[in-house]
Short mmCIF file of C-alpha atoms in Angstrom, two decimals:
data_model
loop_
_atom_site.label_atom_id
_atom_site.label_comp_id
_atom_site.label_asym_id
_atom_site.label_seq_id
_atom_site.Cartn_x
_atom_site.Cartn_y
_atom_site.Cartn_z
CA MET A 17 82.86 -71.07 -5.77
CA ARG A 18 82.88 -71.17 -9.26
CA PHE A 19 86.39 -72.94 -10.68
CA LEU A 20 87.85 -72.84 -14.04
CA VAL A 21 90.57 -75.22 -14.26
CA LYS A 22 93.34 -74.19 -17.35
CA TYR A 23 96.65 -76.33 -18.28
CA LYS A 24 100.07 -75.18 -20.30
CA ASP A 25 103.20 -77.00 -20.93
CA PHE A 26 105.88 -75.13 -21.90
CA LYS A 27 108.11 -77.36 -23.02
CA ASN A 28 104.97 -79.24 -25.87
CA LYS A 29 103.44 -76.18 -26.13
CA GLU A 30 99.82 -78.51 -25.09
CA ALA A 31 96.38 -76.58 -23.65
CA LYS A 32 94.17 -79.15 -22.93
CA SER A 33 94.74 -81.48 -20.67
CA ALA A 34 91.74 -84.80 -19.65
CA SER A 35 92.09 -84.98 -16.47
CA LEU A 36 92.28 -81.33 -15.48
CA ASP A 37 88.98 -81.15 -17.72
CA LEU A 38 87.20 -83.55 -15.32
CA LEU A 39 88.67 -81.99 -12.09
CA ASP A 40 86.91 -78.53 -13.73
CA THR A 41 83.43 -80.55 -13.60
CA PHE A 42 84.96 -82.17 -10.05
CA LEU A 43 84.90 -78.51 -8.11
CA ASN A 44 82.09 -77.21 -9.68
CA GLU A 45 80.14 -80.17 -8.52
CA HIS A 46 80.76 -79.46 -4.79
CA LEU A 47 81.71 -75.83 -4.89
CA ILE A 48 80.39 -73.85 -7.56
CA GLY A 49 76.46 -73.84 -5.60
CA LYS A 50 78.28 -72.13 -2.44
CA PHE A 51 78.84 -68.64 -1.25
CA HIS A 52 82.32 -67.53 -0.36
CA GLY A 53 82.46 -63.76 -0.59
CA THR A 54 81.48 -60.93 -2.84
CA ALA A 55 85.52 -60.68 -3.10
CA PHE A 56 85.84 -63.02 -6.62
CA GLU A 57 83.15 -64.72 -8.79
CA CYS A 58 85.61 -67.34 -9.87
CA ILE A 59 89.08 -68.71 -8.91
CA LEU A 60 90.93 -70.01 -12.34
CA VAL A 61 93.51 -72.56 -11.07
CA ARG A 62 95.72 -72.57 -14.35
CA PHE A 63 98.74 -75.45 -13.87
CA ILE A 64 102.22 -75.17 -15.81
CA ASN A 65 103.56 -77.53 -16.76
CA HIS A 66 107.70 -77.26 -17.70
CA PRO A 67 107.87 -74.01 -16.62
CA PRO A 68 110.98 -72.19 -17.30
CA LYS A 69 113.20 -71.80 -14.32
CA THR A 70 112.74 -67.56 -14.96
CA ARG A 71 109.41 -67.46 -14.86
CA LYS A 72 107.44 -66.22 -12.63
CA LEU A 73 103.80 -67.96 -11.17
CA LYS A 74 101.03 -65.78 -11.84
CA LEU A 75 99.29 -64.15 -9.35
CA LYS A 76 96.51 -61.43 -10.73
CA THR A 77 92.93 -60.55 -10.98
CA LEU A 78 91.09 -61.19 -13.73
CA TYR A 79 87.95 -58.68 -14.90
CA LYS A 80 87.85 -57.71 -11.78
CA THR A 81 85.99 -60.65 -10.20
CA ILE A 82 88.25 -63.37 -11.24
CA ALA A 83 90.91 -64.89 -9.38
CA GLU A 84 93.60 -66.54 -11.80
CA VAL A 85 96.37 -68.78 -9.41
CA GLU A 86 99.28 -71.14 -11.53
CA VAL A 87 100.20 -73.90 -9.47
CA ALA A 88 103.18 -75.33 -10.75
CA MET A 89 103.01 -79.18 -11.54
CA ASP A 90 104.71 -82.37 -13.09
CA PHE A 91 102.03 -84.02 -15.70
CA THR A 92 102.07 -87.69 -16.06
CA ASP A 93 100.07 -87.50 -19.66
CA SER A 94 98.47 -84.59 -20.51
CA ARG A 95 95.85 -86.55 -22.92
CA LYS A 96 94.58 -89.52 -21.10
CA LEU A 97 92.31 -89.74 -18.40
CA ASN A 98 95.37 -90.25 -15.78
CA MET A 99 94.41 -91.12 -11.84
CA LYS A 100 98.13 -90.05 -10.37
CA ASP A 101 97.75 -86.70 -12.44
CA PHE A 102 94.01 -85.94 -11.15
CA GLN A 103 94.57 -86.55 -7.65
CA THR A 104 97.80 -84.62 -7.36
CA ALA A 105 95.87 -81.30 -9.02
CA LEU A 106 93.02 -81.55 -7.39
CA LEU A 107 95.06 -81.61 -3.59
CA LYS A 108 97.51 -78.63 -5.89
CA VAL A 109 94.01 -76.96 -5.46
CA GLU A 110 94.40 -76.17 -1.71
CA GLU A 111 97.47 -74.53 -2.70
CA ALA A 112 95.56 -72.41 -4.81
CA ILE A 113 93.16 -71.32 -2.58
CA ASN A 114 95.44 -69.91 0.09
CA LYS A 115 97.02 -67.53 -2.38
CA VAL A 116 94.33 -66.01 -3.57
CA ARG A 117 94.14 -64.21 -0.09
CA SER A 118 97.32 -62.80 -1.44
CA ILE A 119 95.76 -60.98 -4.64
CA GLU A 120 95.35 -57.24 -4.03
CA SER A 121 91.64 -56.19 -4.63
CA GLN A 122 89.90 -53.47 -3.91
CA PRO A 123 88.17 -53.15 -0.38
CA PRO A 124 86.10 -55.17 1.10
CA ALA A 125 87.93 -57.86 0.52
CA ASP A 126 85.03 -60.58 1.33
CA TYR A 127 86.64 -63.70 0.61
CA HIS A 128 85.64 -66.41 3.07
CA LYS A 129 89.40 -68.48 2.57
CA GLU A 130 88.04 -70.97 5.49
CA GLN A 131 84.91 -71.81 4.40
CA LEU A 132 86.05 -72.73 1.06
CA LEU A 133 88.81 -74.90 2.91
CA ASP A 134 86.00 -76.39 4.80
CA ASP A 135 84.06 -76.84 1.69
CA TYR A 136 87.00 -78.08 -0.04
CA LYS A 137 88.22 -80.34 2.06
CA ALA A 138 84.46 -82.46 2.61
CA SER A 139 85.16 -82.89 -1.59
CA LEU A 140 88.23 -85.09 -1.13
CA THR A 141 85.77 -87.61 0.53
CA PHE A 142 84.34 -88.08 -3.26
CA ILE A 143 87.23 -88.88 -4.80
CA PRO A 144 87.47 -91.34 -6.78
CA LYS A 145 89.01 -94.32 -5.58
CA ASP A 146 90.64 -96.01 -8.91
CA LEU A 147 91.20 -95.29 -12.66
CA LYS A 148 87.83 -97.20 -12.92
CA GLU A 149 86.00 -95.02 -11.23
CA LEU A 150 87.63 -91.85 -12.40
CA LYS A 151 86.51 -93.51 -15.93
CA ALA A 152 82.71 -94.30 -14.73
CA TYR A 153 82.78 -90.35 -12.94
CA ALA A 154 83.52 -88.98 -16.84
CA GLN A 155 80.89 -90.82 -17.96
CA LYS A 156 78.25 -88.43 -16.37
CA GLU A 157 80.08 -85.65 -16.98
CA LYS A 158 77.34 -84.41 -19.65
CA GLU A 159 74.50 -84.64 -16.36
CA ILE A 160 76.58 -83.05 -13.59
CA THR A 161 78.04 -80.04 -15.86
CA PHE A 162 74.03 -79.20 -16.43
CA HIS A 163 73.45 -79.75 -12.47
CA ASN A 164 76.63 -77.31 -11.83
CA ARG A 165 75.51 -74.50 -14.16
CA ILE A 166 72.03 -74.42 -12.33
CA LYS A 167 73.78 -74.42 -9.09
CA ARG A 168 76.25 -71.34 -10.89
CA ALA A 169 73.34 -69.46 -11.71
CA ASP A 170 71.53 -70.20 -8.47
CA CYS A 171 74.55 -68.41 -6.12
CA PHE A 172 74.87 -65.88 -8.47
CA MET A 173 71.65 -64.83 -7.67
CA TYR A 174 71.82 -65.29 -4.23
CA SER A 175 75.02 -63.70 -4.17
CA ARG A 176 73.33 -60.36 -5.93
CA SER A 177 70.57 -60.15 -3.92
CA ILE A 178 72.67 -59.89 -0.59
CA ASN A 179 75.09 -57.62 -2.35
CA PRO A 180 73.30 -54.18 -3.65
CA GLN A 181 74.79 -52.56 -6.08
CA PRO A 182 74.20 -48.96 -7.44
CA LEU A 183 71.95 -48.36 -10.05
CA THR A 184 74.35 -46.46 -12.88
CA LYS A 185 73.86 -47.52 -15.78
CA ARG A 186 70.35 -46.18 -18.35
CA LEU A 187 69.29 -49.21 -19.90
CA ILE A 188 69.06 -50.01 -23.73
CA GLY A 189 67.51 -53.43 -23.81
CA VAL A 190 65.58 -55.98 -23.07
CA ARG A 191 66.51 -59.45 -25.05
CA VAL A 192 64.27 -62.73 -24.97
CA ASP A 193 66.21 -66.36 -25.82
CA GLY A 194 64.76 -68.99 -25.92
CA PRO A 195 64.07 -72.29 -27.44
CA PRO A 196 65.51 -71.81 -31.31
CA ASN A 197 63.19 -70.81 -33.79
CA CYS A 198 60.24 -71.59 -31.17
CA LEU A 199 58.84 -68.31 -30.11
CA ALA A 200 58.85 -66.49 -33.08
CA PRO A 201 57.62 -63.38 -33.88
CA PHE A 202 56.96 -63.03 -29.36
CA ASP A 203 60.33 -62.71 -28.57
CA TYR A 204 61.12 -60.08 -30.95
CA ILE A 205 57.84 -57.91 -30.50
CA TYR A 206 58.22 -58.28 -26.92
CA SER A 207 61.83 -57.55 -27.13
CA GLU A 208 61.36 -54.32 -28.92
CA LEU A 209 57.68 -53.39 -26.74
CA PHE A 210 59.95 -54.04 -23.71
CA SER A 211 63.03 -52.43 -24.67
CA HIS A 212 61.22 -49.36 -25.40
CA LEU A 213 59.28 -48.88 -22.79
CA LEU A 214 61.87 -49.26 -20.05
CA ARG A 215 63.77 -47.26 -22.08
CA ARG A 216 60.88 -44.60 -21.67
CA ALA A 217 61.32 -45.11 -17.83
CA ASP A 218 64.40 -44.64 -16.94
CA ILE A 219 65.05 -47.91 -15.78
CA LYS A 220 68.47 -47.33 -14.22
CA LEU A 221 70.87 -51.36 -14.04
CA PRO A 222 73.96 -51.88 -12.00
CA GLY A 223 76.95 -51.80 -14.20
CA TYR A 224 75.35 -53.28 -17.46
CA ASP A 225 72.99 -52.12 -19.67
CA GLU A 226 70.74 -55.14 -21.45
CA ILE A 227 68.53 -57.30 -20.04
CA TYR A 228 68.97 -61.14 -21.32
CA VAL A 229 65.06 -63.39 -19.96
CA SER A 230 67.02 -66.85 -20.77
CA ILE A 231 63.43 -68.98 -20.98
CA GLY A 232 63.47 -72.77 -21.30
CA GLU A 233 61.28 -75.66 -21.35
CA THR A 234 61.81 -75.39 -17.65
CA LEU A 235 63.99 -73.03 -15.10
CA GLU A 236 66.51 -75.39 -14.66
CA ASP A 237 67.00 -75.67 -18.62
CA ALA A 238 66.92 -71.56 -18.47
CA LYS A 239 69.57 -71.64 -16.41
CA GLN A 240 72.17 -73.19 -18.18
CA GLU A 241 72.74 -69.32 -19.55
CA ILE A 242 74.64 -66.96 -18.30
CA ALA A 243 76.31 -63.59 -18.67
CA ILE A 244 80.25 -63.87 -19.66
CA ASP A 245 80.09 -59.47 -20.60
CA GLU A 246 80.09 -57.23 -18.21
CA TRP A 247 77.39 -55.04 -20.30
CA CYS A 248 74.37 -57.46 -20.06
CA GLN A 249 72.61 -59.42 -17.33
CA TYR A 250 70.40 -62.62 -17.49
CA THR A 251 67.13 -63.98 -15.65
CA TYR A 252 65.55 -66.86 -15.78
CA SER A 253 62.09 -68.28 -16.71
CA ALA A 254 59.98 -71.32 -18.12
CA ILE A 255 57.33 -72.08 -20.70
CA ASP A 256 55.24 -75.09 -21.06
CA LEU A 257 56.45 -75.87 -25.34
CA THR A 258 53.01 -78.35 -24.89
CA ASP A 259 50.95 -75.91 -24.12
CA TYR A 260 51.95 -73.31 -26.17
CA HIS A 261 52.20 -75.83 -29.98
CA LEU A 262 48.60 -76.14 -28.31
CA ARG A 263 47.65 -72.73 -28.67
CA ASP A 264 46.01 -69.29 -30.95
CA GLN A 265 48.41 -67.15 -31.77
CA GLU A 266 47.00 -64.53 -28.86
CA GLY A 267 47.46 -68.30 -26.53
CA LYS A 268 51.19 -68.12 -27.91
CA ALA A 269 51.52 -64.24 -27.17
CA GLN A 270 49.95 -64.45 -23.38
CA LEU A 271 52.11 -67.01 -22.56
CA VAL A 272 55.33 -66.11 -23.84
CA PHE A 273 54.47 -62.27 -22.16
CA ASP A 274 54.13 -63.99 -18.98
CA SER A 275 57.42 -66.04 -19.00
CA ILE A 276 59.47 -62.32 -19.73
CA CYS A 277 57.19 -60.77 -16.71
CA ASP A 278 57.97 -63.38 -14.42
CA GLY A 279 62.14 -63.07 -15.99
CA LEU A 280 61.69 -59.29 -15.40
CA ARG A 281 60.64 -59.78 -11.72
CA LEU A 282 63.25 -62.17 -10.36
CA ILE A 283 65.84 -59.99 -11.73
CA ALA A 284 64.52 -56.96 -10.10
CA ASP A 285 64.35 -58.70 -6.66
CA PHE A 286 68.10 -60.02 -6.66
CA ASP A 287 69.46 -57.57 -8.49
CA HIS A 288 67.48 -54.30 -6.39
CA LEU A 289 65.27 -52.81 -9.42
CA GLU A 290 63.26 -50.08 -9.73
CA LYS A 291 60.26 -52.79 -9.31
CA ALA A 292 57.07 -49.56 -9.25
CA LYS A 293 58.67 -49.00 -12.99
CA ILE A 294 58.54 -52.25 -14.48
CA GLU A 295 55.05 -53.32 -13.18
CA LYS A 296 53.94 -49.92 -14.12
CA VAL A 297 55.47 -51.02 -17.82
CA ILE A 298 53.93 -54.25 -17.33
CA HIS A 299 50.30 -53.12 -16.63
CA PHE A 300 50.87 -50.68 -19.76
CA ILE A 301 51.17 -53.53 -22.11
CA GLN A 302 48.43 -55.85 -20.16
CA GLU A 303 45.99 -52.97 -21.45
CA LYS A 304 47.02 -51.48 -24.51
CA GLY A 305 48.38 -54.41 -26.08
CA THR A 306 51.49 -54.53 -28.80
CA ASP A 307 49.53 -52.62 -31.51
CA ILE A 308 50.27 -49.60 -30.02
CA ASP A 309 51.84 -46.56 -31.39
CA LEU A 310 55.23 -45.61 -29.85
CA VAL A 311 57.20 -42.17 -29.91
CA TYR A 312 60.51 -43.18 -30.57
CA MET A 313 62.11 -39.41 -29.56
CA PHE A 314 60.74 -36.04 -29.52
CA LYS A 315 61.14 -31.85 -29.66
CA GLN A 316 59.71 -29.38 -28.03
CA ASN A 317 59.67 -25.72 -28.50
CA LYS A 318 56.70 -23.52 -27.22
CA ASN A 319 54.62 -23.89 -29.90
CA TYR A 320 54.71 -27.27 -30.69
CA LEU A 321 56.10 -31.13 -30.10
CA ALA A 322 57.57 -32.98 -32.62
CA GLU A 323 57.36 -36.49 -32.55
CA ILE A 324 59.14 -39.06 -33.83
CA ILE A 325 56.74 -42.42 -34.16
CA TYR A 326 56.26 -45.94 -34.93
CA THR A 327 54.35 -49.67 -34.47
CA ILE A 328 56.51 -52.49 -33.82
CA PRO A 329 55.81 -55.07 -36.79
CA LYS A 330 54.91 -58.14 -36.83
CA ASP A 331 58.34 -60.04 -36.96
CA HIS A 332 62.29 -58.84 -37.25
CA LEU A 333 62.53 -59.31 -40.76
CA THR A 334 59.90 -56.30 -41.23
CA LYS A 335 60.73 -53.20 -41.69
CA ALA A 336 59.02 -50.51 -39.46
CA GLU A 337 56.90 -47.19 -40.65
CA TYR A 338 57.92 -44.63 -39.07
CA LYS A 339 56.31 -41.10 -39.26
CA LEU A 340 56.66 -37.59 -37.82
CA GLN A 341 53.79 -36.22 -36.05
CA LEU A 342 53.67 -32.07 -35.43
CA THR A 343 51.40 -30.84 -32.15
CA ASP A 344 50.21 -27.38 -32.08
CA LEU A 345 50.41 -26.91 -28.28
CA ARG A 346 48.33 -23.51 -29.46
CA SER A 347 45.34 -25.77 -30.02
CA ASN A 348 46.30 -29.12 -29.57
CA GLN A 349 45.86 -30.67 -33.24
CA SER A 350 48.45 -33.03 -34.22
CA LYS A 351 49.14 -33.88 -37.24
CA VAL A 352 51.45 -37.25 -38.88
CA VAL A 353 53.53 -37.27 -41.92
CA PRO A 354 55.06 -40.79 -42.53
CA ILE A 355 58.76 -40.59 -42.98
CA ASN A 356 59.83 -44.09 -44.56
CA PHE A 357 60.21 -47.56 -43.82
CA ILE A 358 63.08 -48.90 -41.38
CA ASN A 359 64.83 -51.93 -39.57
CA THR A 360 64.23 -50.82 -35.86
CA PHE A 361 67.84 -51.86 -35.02
CA TRP A 362 68.95 -48.83 -37.63
CA ALA A 363 66.57 -46.75 -36.64
CA PRO A 364 69.43 -45.00 -34.19
CA TYR A 365 71.58 -44.39 -37.63
CA SER A 366 68.42 -42.50 -39.35
CA PHE A 367 67.68 -40.60 -36.09
CA GLY A 368 70.20 -38.48 -34.81
CA GLN A 369 68.57 -35.04 -34.11
CA LEU A 370 64.96 -33.54 -34.10
CA LEU A 371 64.92 -29.75 -34.70
CA ILE A 372 61.56 -27.47 -34.90
CA GLN A 373 62.86 -24.18 -36.87
CA LYS A 374 61.46 -21.77 -37.92
CA GLU A 375 59.48 -23.00 -40.93
CA GLU A 376 60.60 -26.57 -40.98
CA ILE A 377 60.49 -29.64 -39.15
CA VAL A 378 64.38 -31.44 -39.65
CA ILE A 379 65.61 -35.03 -38.32
CA LYS A 380 69.07 -35.39 -39.12
CA GLY A 381 70.83 -38.64 -39.26
CA ARG A 382 74.08 -39.78 -37.19
CA LYS A 383 77.41 -38.79 -38.29
CA SER A 384 79.21 -41.70 -38.02
CA MET A 385 81.40 -43.70 -41.30
CA ARG A 386 78.84 -47.70 -39.50
CA ALA A 387 75.63 -44.72 -39.73
CA GLU A 388 76.28 -43.72 -42.99
CA ILE A 389 76.99 -47.00 -44.35
CA SER A 390 74.26 -48.45 -43.16
CA ARG A 391 71.79 -45.51 -44.24
CA LYS A 392 73.20 -45.82 -48.08
CA ALA A 393 72.76 -49.26 -47.96
CA ASP A 394 69.33 -49.46 -47.39
CA LYS A 395 69.31 -46.10 -49.77
CA LEU A 396 68.01 -44.27 -46.80
CA PRO A 397 68.57 -40.00 -46.56
CA ASN A 398 71.02 -38.68 -45.02
CA GLU A 399 68.20 -35.92 -43.48
CA TYR A 400 64.44 -35.69 -43.71
CA ARG A 401 62.73 -31.57 -43.77
CA PHE A 402 59.06 -31.00 -43.27
CA ASN A 403 57.11 -27.57 -44.19
CA ILE A 404 55.31 -26.87 -41.18
CA SER A 405 52.72 -24.96 -42.78
CA ASP A 406 51.83 -28.24 -44.93
CA ILE A 407 51.86 -30.47 -42.06
CA MET A 408 49.37 -28.62 -40.17
CA ASN A 409 46.92 -27.86 -43.08
CA GLN A 410 46.77 -31.43 -44.01
CA ASP A 411 42.81 -32.58 -42.88
CA THR A 412 43.69 -35.82 -40.56
CA ILE A 413 44.25 -34.89 -36.64
CA ARG A 414 45.43 -37.23 -34.84
CA LYS A 415 45.74 -38.24 -30.99
CA SER A 416 49.46 -38.62 -29.68
CA PRO A 417 50.06 -42.18 -28.98
CA SER A 418 50.27 -42.94 -24.69
CA HIS A 419 52.73 -44.33 -22.92
CA PRO A 420 53.21 -44.99 -19.12
#
């Protein structure tokens, strides 16, 4: 169970306590890596100093996963480490653990209170004995917090692995979060490529719609990241940076690709994703590489197949060239005409609708204020029109892009 310890003084409006910050670290050192049910991911204990007489202490759920419990306590000194405040607050945590059961939650309320109390009481044997030991503990806080985050990530993945959730949301994208200014441009290229191909594979996710692959020099480094928002989820992998910097561009690209694959396979395991679809995409990229035509959008009638195609540029600062490929289904001939150079991030604003009309192919941009501002900033039109006869009378014949 993860603990979050907060402080609020209603008399002097202080919201920070040196002793409680250290208590947060201490509780998590001993409890964050242990599984205590799926009802709550975290217990937020908010210590209240000098509460108004008429104020009721809160007991509620935050974001569906956090149990918030307010506890009243008289503090000696919030600005400096204080042995009395640390020890008294630690003993008050038992009160908070007991109160969590009273929070209304959706069944099944899988909260292992007795096991949590046992683990909490076991942690009391490690309490610093005096102020000298407390200060010595504070000196190690950074190192302890590093390991706490690793245990938090491991416990979270374990919780997900034993409690499968329905796959309800379509994947929007995959993002690579690696060491700063290190993995470019391969982190961008593979983020775009996996995002596109996994969307095409109709990958579904349990409650979130983006996957963040945290790549560290070690797995422990990677696990310092964890999702705060519900719309994304982290997975983890490692890359040997010494080896990476010694390789040529092709070798570097391979190491980044392998790391992303490791991360995708990990999240597929602990979140019970559709492994066969993910492996099919991985195999496709292994075979085809990154320099391939991708279908952004398509439309088909009985005579024609119209596709907006593009190739991922070599870095995020370069605009992608988008093209229209038109296939006559009666003759199976395909012709291609350029559309425009557009940043891949803003492409959805230019490609809202693809229409096959009697004599024209029409591409219309999205109708929203944000889309209009984006197109105006890049001097892009609101729509594109192409005469079908003009396209098909070109000399160049092109094969359709392939997909897994």
